[in-house]
Coordinates of C-alpha atoms in Angstrom, one line a residue:
Chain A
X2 CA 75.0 120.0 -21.4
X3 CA 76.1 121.5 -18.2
X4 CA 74.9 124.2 -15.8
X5 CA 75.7 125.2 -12.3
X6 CA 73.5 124.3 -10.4
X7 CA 69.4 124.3 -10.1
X8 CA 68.9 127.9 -10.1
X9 CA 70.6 128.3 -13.5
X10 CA 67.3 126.3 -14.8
X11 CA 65.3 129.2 -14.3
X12 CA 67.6 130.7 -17.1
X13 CA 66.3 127.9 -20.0
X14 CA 63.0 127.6 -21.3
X15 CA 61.5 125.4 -23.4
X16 CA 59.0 126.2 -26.4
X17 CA 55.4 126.0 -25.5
X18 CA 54.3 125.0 -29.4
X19 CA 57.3 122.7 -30.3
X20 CA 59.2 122.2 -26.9
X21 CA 62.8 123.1 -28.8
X22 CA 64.8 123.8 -25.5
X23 CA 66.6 127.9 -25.8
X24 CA 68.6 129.6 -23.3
X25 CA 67.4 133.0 -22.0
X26 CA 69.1 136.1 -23.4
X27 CA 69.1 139.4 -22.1
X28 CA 66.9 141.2 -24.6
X29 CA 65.9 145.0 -25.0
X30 CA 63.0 146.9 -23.3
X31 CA 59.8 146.3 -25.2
X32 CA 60.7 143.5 -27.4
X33 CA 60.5 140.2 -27.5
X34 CA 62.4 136.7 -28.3
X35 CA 60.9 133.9 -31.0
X36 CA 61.8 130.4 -31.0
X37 CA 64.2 129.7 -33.7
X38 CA 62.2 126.6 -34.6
X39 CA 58.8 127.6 -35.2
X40 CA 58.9 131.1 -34.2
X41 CA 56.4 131.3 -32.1
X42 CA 56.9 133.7 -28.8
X43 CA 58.9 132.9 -26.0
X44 CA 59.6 136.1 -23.5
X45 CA 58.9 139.3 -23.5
X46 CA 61.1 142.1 -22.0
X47 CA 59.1 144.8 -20.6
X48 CA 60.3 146.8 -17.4
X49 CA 57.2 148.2 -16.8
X50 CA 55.1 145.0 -16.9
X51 CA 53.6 145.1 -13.1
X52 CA 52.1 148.7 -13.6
X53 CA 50.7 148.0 -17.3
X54 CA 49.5 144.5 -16.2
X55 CA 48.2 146.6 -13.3
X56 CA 46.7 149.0 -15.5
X57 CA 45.2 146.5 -17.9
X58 CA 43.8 144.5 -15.3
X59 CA 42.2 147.0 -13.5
X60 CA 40.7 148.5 -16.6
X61 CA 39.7 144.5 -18.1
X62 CA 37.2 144.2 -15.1
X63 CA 35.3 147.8 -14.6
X64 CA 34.6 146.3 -18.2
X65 CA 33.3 143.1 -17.3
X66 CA 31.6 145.1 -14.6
X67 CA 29.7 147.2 -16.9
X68 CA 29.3 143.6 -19.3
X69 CA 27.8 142.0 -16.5
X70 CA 25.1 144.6 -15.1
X71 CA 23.3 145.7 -18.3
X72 CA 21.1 144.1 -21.4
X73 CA 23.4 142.3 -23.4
X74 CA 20.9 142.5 -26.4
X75 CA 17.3 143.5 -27.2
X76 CA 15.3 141.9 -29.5
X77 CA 11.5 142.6 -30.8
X78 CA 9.4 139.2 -31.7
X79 CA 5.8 139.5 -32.7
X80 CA 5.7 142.5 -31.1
X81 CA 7.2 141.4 -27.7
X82 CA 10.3 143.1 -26.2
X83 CA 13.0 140.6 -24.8
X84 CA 16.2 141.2 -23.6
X85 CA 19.4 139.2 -21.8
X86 CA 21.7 139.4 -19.5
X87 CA 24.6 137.8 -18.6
X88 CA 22.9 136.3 -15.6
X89 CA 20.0 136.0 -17.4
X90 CA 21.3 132.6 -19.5
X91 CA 22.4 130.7 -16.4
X92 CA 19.1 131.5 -14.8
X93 CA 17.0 130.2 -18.3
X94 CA 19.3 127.3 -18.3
X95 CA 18.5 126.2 -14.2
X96 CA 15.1 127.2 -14.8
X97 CA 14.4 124.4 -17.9
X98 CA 16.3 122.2 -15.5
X99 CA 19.7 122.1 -17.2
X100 CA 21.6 122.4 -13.9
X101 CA 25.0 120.6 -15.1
X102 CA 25.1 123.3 -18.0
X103 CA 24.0 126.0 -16.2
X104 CA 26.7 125.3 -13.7
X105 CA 29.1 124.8 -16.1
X106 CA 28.2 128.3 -17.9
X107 CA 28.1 129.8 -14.8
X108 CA 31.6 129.1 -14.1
X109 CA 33.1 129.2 -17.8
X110 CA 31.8 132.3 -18.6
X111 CA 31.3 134.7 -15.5
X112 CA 33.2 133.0 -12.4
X113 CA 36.4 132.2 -14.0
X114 CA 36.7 135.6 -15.8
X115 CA 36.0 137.4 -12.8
X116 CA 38.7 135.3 -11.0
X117 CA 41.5 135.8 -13.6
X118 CA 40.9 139.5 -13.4
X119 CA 40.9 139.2 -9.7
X120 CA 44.0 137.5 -9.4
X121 CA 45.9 139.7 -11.7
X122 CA 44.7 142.9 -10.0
X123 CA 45.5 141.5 -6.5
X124 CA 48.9 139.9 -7.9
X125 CA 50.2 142.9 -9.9
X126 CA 49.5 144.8 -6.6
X127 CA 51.5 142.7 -4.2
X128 CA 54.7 142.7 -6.9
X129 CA 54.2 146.3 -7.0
X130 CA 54.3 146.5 -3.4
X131 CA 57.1 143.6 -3.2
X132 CA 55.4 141.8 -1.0
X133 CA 54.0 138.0 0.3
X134 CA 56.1 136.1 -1.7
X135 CA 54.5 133.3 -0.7
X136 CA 51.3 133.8 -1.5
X137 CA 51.7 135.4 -4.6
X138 CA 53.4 132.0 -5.5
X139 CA 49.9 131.1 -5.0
X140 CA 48.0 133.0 -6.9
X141 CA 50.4 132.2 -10.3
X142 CA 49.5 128.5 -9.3
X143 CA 45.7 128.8 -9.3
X144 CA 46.1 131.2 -12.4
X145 CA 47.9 128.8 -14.6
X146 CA 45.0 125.8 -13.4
X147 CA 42.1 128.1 -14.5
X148 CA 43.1 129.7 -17.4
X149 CA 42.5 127.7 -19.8
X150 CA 38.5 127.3 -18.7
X151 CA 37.9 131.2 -18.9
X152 CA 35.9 131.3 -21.6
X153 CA 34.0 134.6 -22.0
X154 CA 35.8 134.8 -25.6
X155 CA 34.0 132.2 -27.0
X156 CA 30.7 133.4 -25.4
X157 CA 31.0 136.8 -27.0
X158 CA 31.0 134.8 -30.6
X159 CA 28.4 132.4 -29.8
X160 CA 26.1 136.0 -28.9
X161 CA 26.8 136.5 -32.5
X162 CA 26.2 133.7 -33.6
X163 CA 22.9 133.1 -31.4
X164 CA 21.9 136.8 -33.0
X165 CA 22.6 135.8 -36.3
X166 CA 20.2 132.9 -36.5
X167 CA 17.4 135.5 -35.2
X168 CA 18.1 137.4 -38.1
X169 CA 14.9 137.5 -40.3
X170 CA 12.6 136.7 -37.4
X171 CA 12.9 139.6 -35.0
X172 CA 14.8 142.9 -34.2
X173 CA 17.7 143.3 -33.1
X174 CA 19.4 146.1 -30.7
X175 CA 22.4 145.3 -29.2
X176 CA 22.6 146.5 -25.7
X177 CA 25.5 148.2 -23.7
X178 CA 26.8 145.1 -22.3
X179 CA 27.3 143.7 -26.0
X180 CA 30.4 146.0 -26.0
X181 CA 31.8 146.1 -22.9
X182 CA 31.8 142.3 -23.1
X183 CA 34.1 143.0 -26.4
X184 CA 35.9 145.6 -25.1
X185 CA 37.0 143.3 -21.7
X186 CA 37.1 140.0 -24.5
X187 CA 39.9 142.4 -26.0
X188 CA 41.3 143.2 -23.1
X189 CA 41.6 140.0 -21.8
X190 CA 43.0 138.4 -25.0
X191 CA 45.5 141.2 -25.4
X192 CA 46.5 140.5 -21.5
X193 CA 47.0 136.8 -22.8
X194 CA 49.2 137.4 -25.9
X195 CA 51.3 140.1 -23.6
X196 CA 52.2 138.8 -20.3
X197 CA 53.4 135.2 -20.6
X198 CA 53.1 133.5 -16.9
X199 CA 56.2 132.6 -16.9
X200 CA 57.2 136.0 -16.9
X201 CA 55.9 137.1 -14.4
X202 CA 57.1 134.0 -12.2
X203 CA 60.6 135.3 -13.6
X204 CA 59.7 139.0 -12.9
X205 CA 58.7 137.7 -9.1
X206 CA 61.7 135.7 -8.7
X207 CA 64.3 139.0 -9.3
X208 CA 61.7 140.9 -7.3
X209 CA 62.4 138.9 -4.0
X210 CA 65.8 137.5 -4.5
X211 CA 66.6 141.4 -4.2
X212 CA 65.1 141.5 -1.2
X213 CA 67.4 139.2 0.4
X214 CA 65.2 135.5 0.0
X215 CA 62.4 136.1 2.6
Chain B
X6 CA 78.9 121.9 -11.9
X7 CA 76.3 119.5 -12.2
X8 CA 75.6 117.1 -16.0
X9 CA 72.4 117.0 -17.4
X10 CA 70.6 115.2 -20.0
X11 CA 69.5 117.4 -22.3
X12 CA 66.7 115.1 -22.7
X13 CA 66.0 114.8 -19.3
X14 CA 64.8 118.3 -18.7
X15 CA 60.8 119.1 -18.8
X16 CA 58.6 121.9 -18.7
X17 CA 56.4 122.1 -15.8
X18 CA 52.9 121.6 -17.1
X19 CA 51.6 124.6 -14.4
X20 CA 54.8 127.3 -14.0
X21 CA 56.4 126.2 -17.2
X22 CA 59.5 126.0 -15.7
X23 CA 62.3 123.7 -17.0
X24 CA 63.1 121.0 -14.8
X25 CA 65.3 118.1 -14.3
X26 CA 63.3 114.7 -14.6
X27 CA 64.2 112.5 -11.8
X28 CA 62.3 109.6 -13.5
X29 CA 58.8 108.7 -12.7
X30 CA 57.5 111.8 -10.7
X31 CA 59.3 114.9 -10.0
X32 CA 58.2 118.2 -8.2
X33 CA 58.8 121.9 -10.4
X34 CA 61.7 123.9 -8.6
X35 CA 59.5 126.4 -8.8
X36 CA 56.1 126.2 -7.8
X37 CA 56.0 122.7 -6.2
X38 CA 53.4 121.3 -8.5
X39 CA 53.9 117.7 -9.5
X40 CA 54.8 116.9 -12.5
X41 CA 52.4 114.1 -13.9
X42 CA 54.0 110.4 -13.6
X43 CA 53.9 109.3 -17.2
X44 CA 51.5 106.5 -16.8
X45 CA 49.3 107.0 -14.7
X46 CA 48.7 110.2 -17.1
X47 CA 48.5 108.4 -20.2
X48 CA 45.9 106.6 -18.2
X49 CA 43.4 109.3 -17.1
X50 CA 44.3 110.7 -20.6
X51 CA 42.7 107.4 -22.0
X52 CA 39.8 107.3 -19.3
X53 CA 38.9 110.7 -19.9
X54 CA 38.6 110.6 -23.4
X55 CA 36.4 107.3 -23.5
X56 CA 34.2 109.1 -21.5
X57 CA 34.0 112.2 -23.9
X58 CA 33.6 109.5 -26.6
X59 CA 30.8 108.2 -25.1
X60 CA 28.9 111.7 -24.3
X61 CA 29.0 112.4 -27.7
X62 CA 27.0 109.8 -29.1
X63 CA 24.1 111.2 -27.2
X64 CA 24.9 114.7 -28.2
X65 CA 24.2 113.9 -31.8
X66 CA 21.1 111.9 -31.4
X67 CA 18.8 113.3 -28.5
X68 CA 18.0 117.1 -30.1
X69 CA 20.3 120.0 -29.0
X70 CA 17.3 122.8 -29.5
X71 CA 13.7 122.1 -29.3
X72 CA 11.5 124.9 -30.6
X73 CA 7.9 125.5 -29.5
X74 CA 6.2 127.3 -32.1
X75 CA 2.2 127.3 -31.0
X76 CA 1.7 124.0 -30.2
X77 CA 4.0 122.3 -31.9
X78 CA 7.3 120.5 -30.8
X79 CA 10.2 120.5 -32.7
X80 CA 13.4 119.4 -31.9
X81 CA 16.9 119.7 -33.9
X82 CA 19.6 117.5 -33.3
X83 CA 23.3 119.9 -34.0
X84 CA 23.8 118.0 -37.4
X85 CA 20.1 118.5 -38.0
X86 CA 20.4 122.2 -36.8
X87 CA 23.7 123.0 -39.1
X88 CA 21.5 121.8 -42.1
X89 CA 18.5 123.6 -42.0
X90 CA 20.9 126.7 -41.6
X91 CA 22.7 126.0 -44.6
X92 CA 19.5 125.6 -46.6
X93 CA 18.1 128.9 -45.2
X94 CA 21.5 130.1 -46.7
X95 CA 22.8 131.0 -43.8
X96 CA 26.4 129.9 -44.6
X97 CA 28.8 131.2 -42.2
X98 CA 26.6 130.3 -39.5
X99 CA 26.1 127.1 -40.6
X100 CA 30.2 126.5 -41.3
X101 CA 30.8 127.7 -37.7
X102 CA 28.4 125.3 -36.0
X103 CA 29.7 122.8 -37.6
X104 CA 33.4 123.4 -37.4
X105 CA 32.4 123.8 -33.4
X106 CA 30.4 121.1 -32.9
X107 CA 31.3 118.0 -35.0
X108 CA 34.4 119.2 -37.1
X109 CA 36.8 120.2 -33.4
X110 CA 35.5 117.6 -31.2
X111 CA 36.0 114.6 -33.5
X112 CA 39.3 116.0 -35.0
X113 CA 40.4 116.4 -31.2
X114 CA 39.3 112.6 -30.5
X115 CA 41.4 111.2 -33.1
X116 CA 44.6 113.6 -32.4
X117 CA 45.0 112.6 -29.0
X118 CA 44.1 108.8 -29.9
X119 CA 46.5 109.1 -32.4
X120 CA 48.9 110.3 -29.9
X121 CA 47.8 108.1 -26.9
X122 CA 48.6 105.0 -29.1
X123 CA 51.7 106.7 -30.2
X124 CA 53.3 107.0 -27.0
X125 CA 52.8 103.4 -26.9
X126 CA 53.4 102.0 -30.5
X127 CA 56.6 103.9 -32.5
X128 CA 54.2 105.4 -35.1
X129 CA 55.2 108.7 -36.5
X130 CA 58.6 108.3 -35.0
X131 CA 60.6 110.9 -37.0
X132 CA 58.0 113.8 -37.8
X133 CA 58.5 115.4 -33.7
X134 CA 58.2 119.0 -34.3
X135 CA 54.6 117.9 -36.1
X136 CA 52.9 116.0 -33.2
X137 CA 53.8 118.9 -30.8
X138 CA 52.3 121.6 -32.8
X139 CA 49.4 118.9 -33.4
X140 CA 48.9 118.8 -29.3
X141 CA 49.1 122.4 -29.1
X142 CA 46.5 122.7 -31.9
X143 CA 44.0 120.4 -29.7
X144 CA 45.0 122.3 -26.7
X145 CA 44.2 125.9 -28.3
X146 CA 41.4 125.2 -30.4
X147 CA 40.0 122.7 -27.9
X148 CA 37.1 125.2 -26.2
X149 CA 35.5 126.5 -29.2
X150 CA 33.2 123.2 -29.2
X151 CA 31.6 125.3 -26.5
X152 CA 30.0 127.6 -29.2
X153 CA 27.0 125.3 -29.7
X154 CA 26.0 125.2 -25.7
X155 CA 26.6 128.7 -25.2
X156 CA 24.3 129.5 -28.1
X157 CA 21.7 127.1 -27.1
X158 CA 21.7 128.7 -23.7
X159 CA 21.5 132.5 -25.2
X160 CA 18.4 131.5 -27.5
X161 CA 16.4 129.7 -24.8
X162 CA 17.2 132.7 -22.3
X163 CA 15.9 135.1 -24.9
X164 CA 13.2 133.6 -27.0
X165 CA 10.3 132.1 -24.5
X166 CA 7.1 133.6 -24.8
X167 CA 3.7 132.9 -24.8
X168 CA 3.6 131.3 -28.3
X169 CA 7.5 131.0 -29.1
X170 CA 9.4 129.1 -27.1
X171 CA 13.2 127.6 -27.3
X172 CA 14.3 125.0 -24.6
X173 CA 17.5 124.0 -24.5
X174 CA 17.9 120.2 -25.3
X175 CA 19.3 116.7 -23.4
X176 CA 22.4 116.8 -26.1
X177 CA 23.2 120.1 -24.6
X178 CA 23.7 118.3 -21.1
X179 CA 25.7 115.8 -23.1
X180 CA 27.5 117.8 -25.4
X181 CA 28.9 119.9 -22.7
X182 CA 30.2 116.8 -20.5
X183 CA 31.2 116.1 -23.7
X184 CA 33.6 118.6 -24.6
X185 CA 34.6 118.8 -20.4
X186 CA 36.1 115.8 -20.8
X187 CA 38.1 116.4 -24.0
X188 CA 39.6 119.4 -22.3
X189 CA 40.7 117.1 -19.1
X190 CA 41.7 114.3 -21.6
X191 CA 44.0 117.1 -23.5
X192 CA 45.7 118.4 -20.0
X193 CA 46.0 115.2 -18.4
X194 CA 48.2 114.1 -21.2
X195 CA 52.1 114.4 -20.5
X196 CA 53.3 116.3 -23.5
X197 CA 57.1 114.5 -22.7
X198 CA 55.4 111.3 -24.2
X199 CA 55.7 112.9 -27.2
X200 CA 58.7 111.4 -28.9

């Protein structure tokens, strides 16, 4: 196989599920291109991806906001009214002296979140405004090391399942947070399965190689 | 012009980027991040998951939950915990909790032994699209062990009063280093050993 020289990597890509190496085609707004081995995705086309990443982003964490601020659920127990919050399971877990969890919740489920959303907001922005290449360079770095320990998903399930096992022993009212937490889990996932990273590493390389290579 | 080895290009674990291995470490074109020397990777990888090995064994035996019901102590261990749900006839719940907690975790421990001996030992040789989608599998389904803690911590946080009483458990402490490890175990291993 030949190319020209290292630049012309940026135009190969290999498949994330079964690493089957593909050359990048020019492909039509608002579609995308499947590996030919195990179909899975590979790029997206989208020429307005900085201002609905922007958008999405934006939206994803007045969401997680709202999640974060308000009962998540309400529950009557002989009689009792309880409620959670968010905060409220890292403080129960410190409290009983589970620091190492509590930690780790603390930062799988509201710290890492928070900072993807962050990071997108405050990246989208700077591609938008074509600026700090460097730094936005960055900010894709840190992204691709914490994604995979955001976790808020997984914690809207396990409130479900947690509820479920109260089931037959107390009340249950679910509380606003309950659904902004799914509406930003949404969100988030939708995010995920739309904007690929390495799109937007491609998207930031065209942005400043038309500015000249500052 | 330059020649390249079709099987010398890899994907940069952090940008994804395709890049042109110089042998034992190379730095991504694009974002500067090095890309893992293959042994020392295999390795952590092995470290790692010896460690999660070991945190398991606790997480089954010291109880997850522990229930204080007016006066009285009870603790349930997460195997101990998915069986009284299933007799209470709470099947979903019960196949979830167990799919998270024992099913995931110990089906992740023998994927990526199976592939950690791989890299060394030529087992498998010819299946290569199968071991990939196997790593990828660990990789996605990987955090859902998490279910258990998270559910743990929800209950303790919203049942404790004066007569009632859930406190989390040591095998949550456990469990959660647990599946920590797994997850660095999983990334520190260099998908090119895949062959």
């Amino acid at each position: 196989m030949k190319i020209e020289n290292e630049e012309a990597l940026d135009r190969l890509i290999i498949c994330q599920q079964c690493h089957t190496l593909h050359e990048e085609i020019p492909i039509k707004d608002g579609t995308k291109a499947v590996c030919t081995e195990c179909g899975s995705m590979l790029y997206h086309y989208d020429s307005r991806l900085v201002d609905n990443g922007l958008a999405w982003s934006i939206t994803g964490l007045i969401f997680f906001i709202v999640a974060n601020s308000f009962p998540l659920v309400n529950i009557e127990l002989l009689g009792h009214e309880q409620f959670i919050t968010i905060f409220k399971t890292f403080l129960s877990l410190f409290d009983s002296g589970y620091y190492l969890v509590g930690l780790m919740s603390l930062f799988l489920i509201f710290l890492f979140p928070l900072m993807i959303f962050l990071i997108n907001i405050i990246l989208f922005t700077l591609l938008k405004l074509k600026k700090a290449p460097q730094f936005t360079k960055e900010l894709l770095i840190l992204f691709s090391h914490i994604k995979p320990w955001s976790m808020s998903d997984i914690f809207l399930i396990s409130v479900l399942v947690a509820l479920v096992k109260l089931i037959g022993y107390a009340q249950i009212h679910m509380g606003v947070s309950f659904w902004a937490l799914a509406i930003f889990v949404a969100i988030d996932l939708y995010i995920t399965k739309r904007i690929h990273i390495s799109e937007i590493w491609m998207l930031r390389k065209r942005i400043f190689e038309n500015k000249g290579n500052r | 012009m330059i020649e390249i080895d079709e099987n010398a290009l890899i994907r940069c674990p952090v940008c994804e980027a395709v890049n042109i291995s110089t042998g034992d470490e190379t730095l991504c074109h694009r974002c500067g991040s090095r890309i893992s020397n293959q042994k020392s990777s295999t390795q952590k990888a092995w470290a790692y998951l010896i460690t999660a090995i070991i945190a398991y064994i606790p997480a089954n035996l010291y109880p997850m939950l522990i229930t204080k019901q007016f006066g009285m102590i009870e603790g349930s261990t997460i195997l101990g915990g998915v069986v009284t749900l299933w007799e209470h006839g709470s099947y979903p719940i019960a196949a979830i909790i167990f799919f998270a907690s024992i099913v995931i975790p110990v089906m992740k421990f023998l994927i990526l032994i199976y592939l950690l001996i791989s890299v060394k030992y030529p087992i498998g040789k010819d299946k290569k699209v199968d071991k990939h989608k196997l790593y990828y599998m660990t990789e996605a389904v990987g955090p859902w062990s998490m279910i258990d803690v998270f559910v743990v911590a929800i209950l303790a946080a919203l049942i404790h009063l004066a007569n009632v009483e859930i406190v989390a458990g040591t095998a949550a402490t456990a469990f959660a280093i647990s599946v920590f490890f797994t997850l660095l175990a999983a990334h520190a291993f260099d998908e090119r050993l895949i062959k």
